[in-house]
Coordinates of C-alpha atoms in Angstrom, one line a residue:
X142 CA -25.6 -29.4 -30.4
X143 CA -24.0 -26.5 -28.5
X144 CA -21.1 -27.5 -26.3
X145 CA -21.3 -26.7 -22.7
X146 CA -19.8 -23.3 -21.6
X147 CA -17.0 -23.7 -19.1
X148 CA -16.9 -20.7 -16.7
X149 CA -13.6 -19.2 -15.9
X150 CA -12.5 -20.0 -12.4
X151 CA -13.1 -17.3 -9.9
X152 CA -10.2 -16.8 -7.6
X153 CA -10.2 -15.6 -4.1
X154 CA -7.3 -15.0 -1.6
X155 CA -3.7 -14.2 -1.9
X156 CA -2.3 -14.3 -5.4
X157 CA -5.7 -14.1 -7.0
X158 CA -5.8 -10.4 -7.6
X159 CA -3.9 -8.1 -9.8
X160 CA -0.4 -7.1 -8.6
X161 CA -1.5 -3.3 -8.5
X162 CA -3.9 -4.2 -5.7
X163 CA -1.7 -6.6 -3.8
X164 CA -1.2 -4.1 -0.8
X165 CA -4.9 -4.6 0.2
X166 CA -4.4 -8.4 0.6
X167 CA -7.2 -10.8 1.5
X168 CA -9.6 -9.9 4.2
X169 CA -10.0 -12.8 6.8
X170 CA -13.3 -13.3 8.4
X171 CA -13.6 -11.9 11.9
X172 CA -12.8 -14.6 14.6
X173 CA -14.8 -12.9 17.4
X174 CA -16.9 -9.9 18.2
X175 CA -15.4 -6.8 19.7
X176 CA -17.4 -4.8 22.2
X177 CA -16.8 -1.3 23.3
X178 CA -14.8 -0.8 26.4
X179 CA -13.6 2.6 27.7
X180 CA -10.1 3.2 26.8
X181 CA -8.5 6.5 27.9
X182 CA -5.3 7.4 26.3
X183 CA -2.5 8.6 28.6
X184 CA -1.7 12.3 28.1
X185 CA 0.9 13.9 30.3
X186 CA 0.5 17.4 28.8
X187 CA -2.9 18.1 27.2
X188 CA -1.5 21.4 25.6
X189 CA 0.8 19.4 23.3
X190 CA -2.1 17.5 21.8
X191 CA -4.5 20.5 21.7
X192 CA -5.1 20.0 18.0
X193 CA -6.1 16.4 18.4
X194 CA -8.4 17.2 21.3
X195 CA -10.1 20.0 19.2
X196 CA -10.5 17.6 16.3
X197 CA -12.1 15.0 18.7
X198 CA -14.6 17.6 19.8
X199 CA -15.4 18.4 16.2
X200 CA -15.8 14.6 15.4
X201 CA -18.2 14.3 18.4
X202 CA -20.2 17.4 17.1
X203 CA -20.3 15.8 13.6
X204 CA -21.5 12.4 14.9
X205 CA -24.4 14.1 16.7
X206 CA -25.3 16.0 13.5
X207 CA -24.8 13.1 11.2
X208 CA -27.2 11.0 13.3
X209 CA -29.8 13.2 11.5
X210 CA -28.3 12.4 8.1
X211 CA -25.3 13.4 6.1
X212 CA -21.6 12.8 6.3
X213 CA -18.6 14.7 7.6
X214 CA -14.8 14.4 6.7
X215 CA -11.7 15.4 8.7
X216 CA -8.2 15.3 7.1
X217 CA -5.5 14.2 9.3
X218 CA -2.6 15.2 7.2
X219 CA -1.9 18.4 9.2
X220 CA -1.4 16.7 12.5
X221 CA 2.0 16.0 13.9
X222 CA 3.1 12.5 15.0
X223 CA 2.0 13.0 18.6
X224 CA -1.4 14.3 17.8
X225 CA -1.9 11.7 15.0
X226 CA -1.0 9.0 17.5
X227 CA -3.6 10.3 20.1
X228 CA -6.3 10.2 17.4
X229 CA -5.3 6.6 16.4
X230 CA -5.2 5.5 19.9
X231 CA -8.6 7.0 20.8
X232 CA -10.2 5.7 17.6
X233 CA -9.2 2.1 18.1
X234 CA -10.9 -0.6 16.0
X235 CA -14.5 -1.4 15.9
X236 CA -16.7 -4.2 14.3
X237 CA -16.5 -3.2 10.6
X238 CA -13.7 -3.1 8.1
X239 CA -13.8 -2.4 4.4
X240 CA -11.6 -2.9 1.3
X241 CA -12.3 -0.5 -1.6
X242 CA -10.4 -1.4 -4.7
X243 CA -9.4 1.0 -7.5
X244 CA -7.6 4.3 -7.6
X245 CA -6.8 5.1 -5.0
X246 CA -7.2 1.8 -3.2
X247 CA -8.6 2.5 0.4
X248 CA -8.7 0.6 3.6
X249 CA -11.5 1.5 5.9
X250 CA -11.7 0.6 9.7
X251 CA -14.6 1.5 11.8
X252 CA -13.4 2.9 15.1
X253 CA -14.7 1.9 18.5
X254 CA -17.1 4.7 18.0
X255 CA -19.8 3.4 15.6
X256 CA -20.3 5.5 12.6
X257 CA -16.7 7.0 12.9
X258 CA -14.3 5.7 10.3
X259 CA -10.6 5.8 9.6
X260 CA -10.0 5.9 5.8
X261 CA -6.5 5.3 4.6
X262 CA -4.7 4.9 1.2
X263 CA -2.1 6.5 -1.0
X264 CA -2.4 10.3 -0.3
X265 CA -5.4 9.6 1.9
X266 CA -5.6 9.9 5.7
X267 CA -8.8 11.0 7.2
X268 CA -11.7 10.4 9.6
X269 CA -15.2 10.2 8.1
X270 CA -18.3 10.3 10.2
X271 CA -21.7 8.9 8.9
X272 CA -23.7 5.8 8.4
X273 CA -21.0 4.5 6.0
X274 CA -17.9 6.2 4.3
X275 CA -18.7 8.1 1.1
X276 CA -16.4 6.0 -1.1
X277 CA -18.2 2.7 -0.1
X278 CA -21.2 4.2 -1.7
X279 CA -19.9 6.2 -4.6
X280 CA -17.4 3.3 -5.8
X281 CA -19.2 0.2 -4.8
X282 CA -20.2 -1.1 -8.2
X283 CA -17.2 0.0 -10.2
X284 CA -16.3 -3.3 -11.8
X285 CA -13.3 -5.1 -10.4
X286 CA -14.4 -8.0 -12.4
X287 CA -17.0 -7.2 -15.1
X288 CA -20.3 -8.9 -15.1
X289 CA -22.1 -10.2 -18.2
X290 CA -25.3 -9.2 -20.0
X291 CA -26.1 -12.3 -21.9
X292 CA -26.3 -15.8 -20.7
X293 CA -23.7 -18.3 -22.1
X294 CA -24.6 -21.9 -23.1
X295 CA -25.3 -23.5 -19.8
X296 CA -23.1 -26.1 -18.1
X297 CA -24.5 -29.3 -16.8
X298 CA -25.9 -28.8 -13.3
X299 CA -27.2 -25.3 -13.9
X300 CA -30.8 -25.3 -12.6
X301 CA -32.2 -22.1 -11.1
X302 CA -29.5 -19.5 -11.9
X303 CA -31.1 -18.2 -15.1
X304 CA -34.3 -17.3 -13.5
X305 CA -32.5 -15.7 -10.6
X306 CA -30.2 -13.8 -12.8
X307 CA -33.3 -12.4 -14.9
X308 CA -35.0 -11.4 -11.5
X309 CA -31.8 -9.7 -10.3
X310 CA -31.2 -7.8 -13.6
X311 CA -35.0 -6.6 -13.5
X312 CA -34.7 -5.5 -9.9
X313 CA -31.3 -3.7 -10.5
X314 CA -32.6 -1.8 -13.4
X315 CA -35.8 -0.8 -11.6
X316 CA -34.2 0.1 -8.2
X317 CA -34.6 3.8 -7.2
X318 CA -34.1 3.5 -3.5
X319 CA -36.1 2.3 -0.5
X320 CA -36.3 -1.0 0.9
X321 CA -34.0 -3.7 -0.1
X322 CA -35.2 -6.6 -2.3
X323 CA -33.7 -9.8 -0.7
X324 CA -33.2 -13.1 -2.4
X325 CA -32.4 -15.7 0.2
X326 CA -30.2 -18.4 -1.4
X327 CA -30.1 -20.4 1.7
X328 CA -33.8 -21.2 1.3
X329 CA -33.8 -21.8 -2.5
X330 CA -32.8 -25.0 -4.2
X331 CA -29.6 -24.5 -6.1
X332 CA -26.4 -26.2 -7.3
X333 CA -22.8 -25.2 -7.1
X334 CA -23.0 -24.5 -10.8
X335 CA -25.9 -22.1 -10.2
X336 CA -23.6 -20.2 -7.8
X337 CA -20.8 -20.1 -10.4
X338 CA -23.1 -18.8 -13.0
X339 CA -24.6 -16.1 -10.7
X340 CA -21.1 -15.0 -9.7
X341 CA -20.0 -14.9 -13.3
X342 CA -22.9 -12.9 -14.5
X343 CA -23.0 -10.4 -11.6
X344 CA -19.4 -9.7 -11.6
X345 CA -17.5 -8.2 -8.7
X346 CA -17.5 -4.6 -7.6
X347 CA -15.0 -2.5 -5.8
X348 CA -16.1 -2.9 -2.1
X349 CA -15.7 -5.7 0.3
X350 CA -17.0 -5.3 3.8
X351 CA -16.5 -7.4 6.9
X352 CA -18.7 -7.0 9.8
X353 CA -18.9 -8.8 13.3
X354 CA -21.8 -6.7 14.5
X355 CA -24.3 -9.4 13.7
X356 CA -22.0 -12.4 13.9
X357 CA -19.4 -12.9 11.1
X358 CA -20.6 -11.3 7.9
X359 CA -19.1 -10.7 4.6
X360 CA -20.7 -8.2 2.2
X361 CA -19.5 -8.0 -1.4
X362 CA -20.6 -5.4 -4.0
X363 CA -21.2 -7.0 -7.4
X364 CA -20.5 -5.2 -10.7
X365 CA -24.2 -5.1 -11.2
X366 CA -25.7 -1.7 -9.8
X367 CA -27.3 -2.0 -6.4
X368 CA -26.7 -5.8 -6.2
X369 CA -24.8 -7.0 -3.0
X370 CA -23.9 -10.5 -1.8
X371 CA -24.3 -10.9 1.9
X372 CA -23.1 -14.0 3.6
X373 CA -23.3 -14.9 7.4
X374 CA -20.9 -17.4 9.0
X375 CA -21.0 -19.2 12.4
X376 CA -18.1 -19.4 14.8
X377 CA -16.5 -22.2 12.8
X378 CA -16.6 -20.1 9.5
X379 CA -19.4 -22.3 8.1
X380 CA -21.7 -20.5 5.9
X381 CA -25.2 -20.3 7.5
X382 CA -27.0 -17.6 5.6
X383 CA -26.4 -16.6 2.0
X384 CA -28.4 -13.7 0.5
X385 CA -28.3 -11.4 -2.5
X386 CA -29.6 -7.9 -1.7
X387 CA -30.7 -5.2 -4.1
X388 CA -30.2 -2.0 -2.2
X389 CA -27.9 1.1 -1.9
X390 CA -26.0 -0.6 1.0
X391 CA -26.9 -3.6 3.1
X392 CA -28.3 -2.5 6.5
X393 CA -25.8 -4.7 8.3
X394 CA -23.0 -2.4 7.3
X395 CA -24.7 0.9 8.3
X396 CA -24.2 2.8 11.5
X397 CA -27.7 3.6 12.8
X398 CA -28.8 6.9 14.3
X399 CA -28.7 5.7 17.6
X400 CA -25.1 4.5 17.1
X401 CA -24.0 7.9 16.0
X402 CA -25.7 9.6 19.0
X403 CA -24.0 7.2 21.3
X404 CA -20.6 7.8 19.6
X405 CA -21.0 11.5 20.1
X406 CA -21.5 11.1 23.9
X407 CA -18.7 8.6 24.4
X408 CA -16.2 10.8 22.5
X409 CA -17.1 13.6 24.7
X410 CA -16.6 11.4 27.7
X411 CA -13.2 10.6 26.6
X412 CA -12.3 14.2 26.0
X413 CA -13.5 15.2 29.5
X414 CA -11.4 12.4 31.1
X415 CA -8.2 13.5 29.2
X416 CA -8.7 17.3 29.9

């Protein structure tokens, strides 16, 4: 008789991650939804912040262009403190935040202009424009905690996880783009042991995303290519929808074409008011 396999505990929260990544900390779920409200930075002398105003105009043009596809990036390293402060004040904080682990570790914050992202890390200080930042796509499935390829001896309580794992591995290997394949765990019978085994087998990737655009939502890349865990919470942080998606990037994290077009117009409105 084969003895039951005891899965290693999966840690979350402060102290559970390697020391080299500690500066990223633990991303708390959003407590409310932010909505856009016009905020005009106070500028006494527009000539002193001409570089920032020029950059904002370029960002607006990029948002309009990226609404049709593609991405754009703007390095902020060349701006002095005054111009950098104007950019930061204008950008504000929007509905989506991301943590990208690895080298370099990155923190991403969507601005109040959907599809315009602040990306920061060691030696990195830039604005990216597009549906989602480039590193969130290119580094998503880099293993932070490796997945497994072979099932271990099953612990008591495991019921449906082996079938789900086989299906997800097949969908991962076959995925070449297009519509997402979604497994709704909320509607499927499963046990806590099933969830533990799923997490162990899929592993954990480099990207964690928090979004309040569709309620409180946590999106986590697994270490299995194209496989994401998408979890929705209500106002009391109770899990109300738990899904696994096989896709390039879950739609809830993406800025839509209309979002980017709207952002282009609103940035231009801010520029006109400042000037």
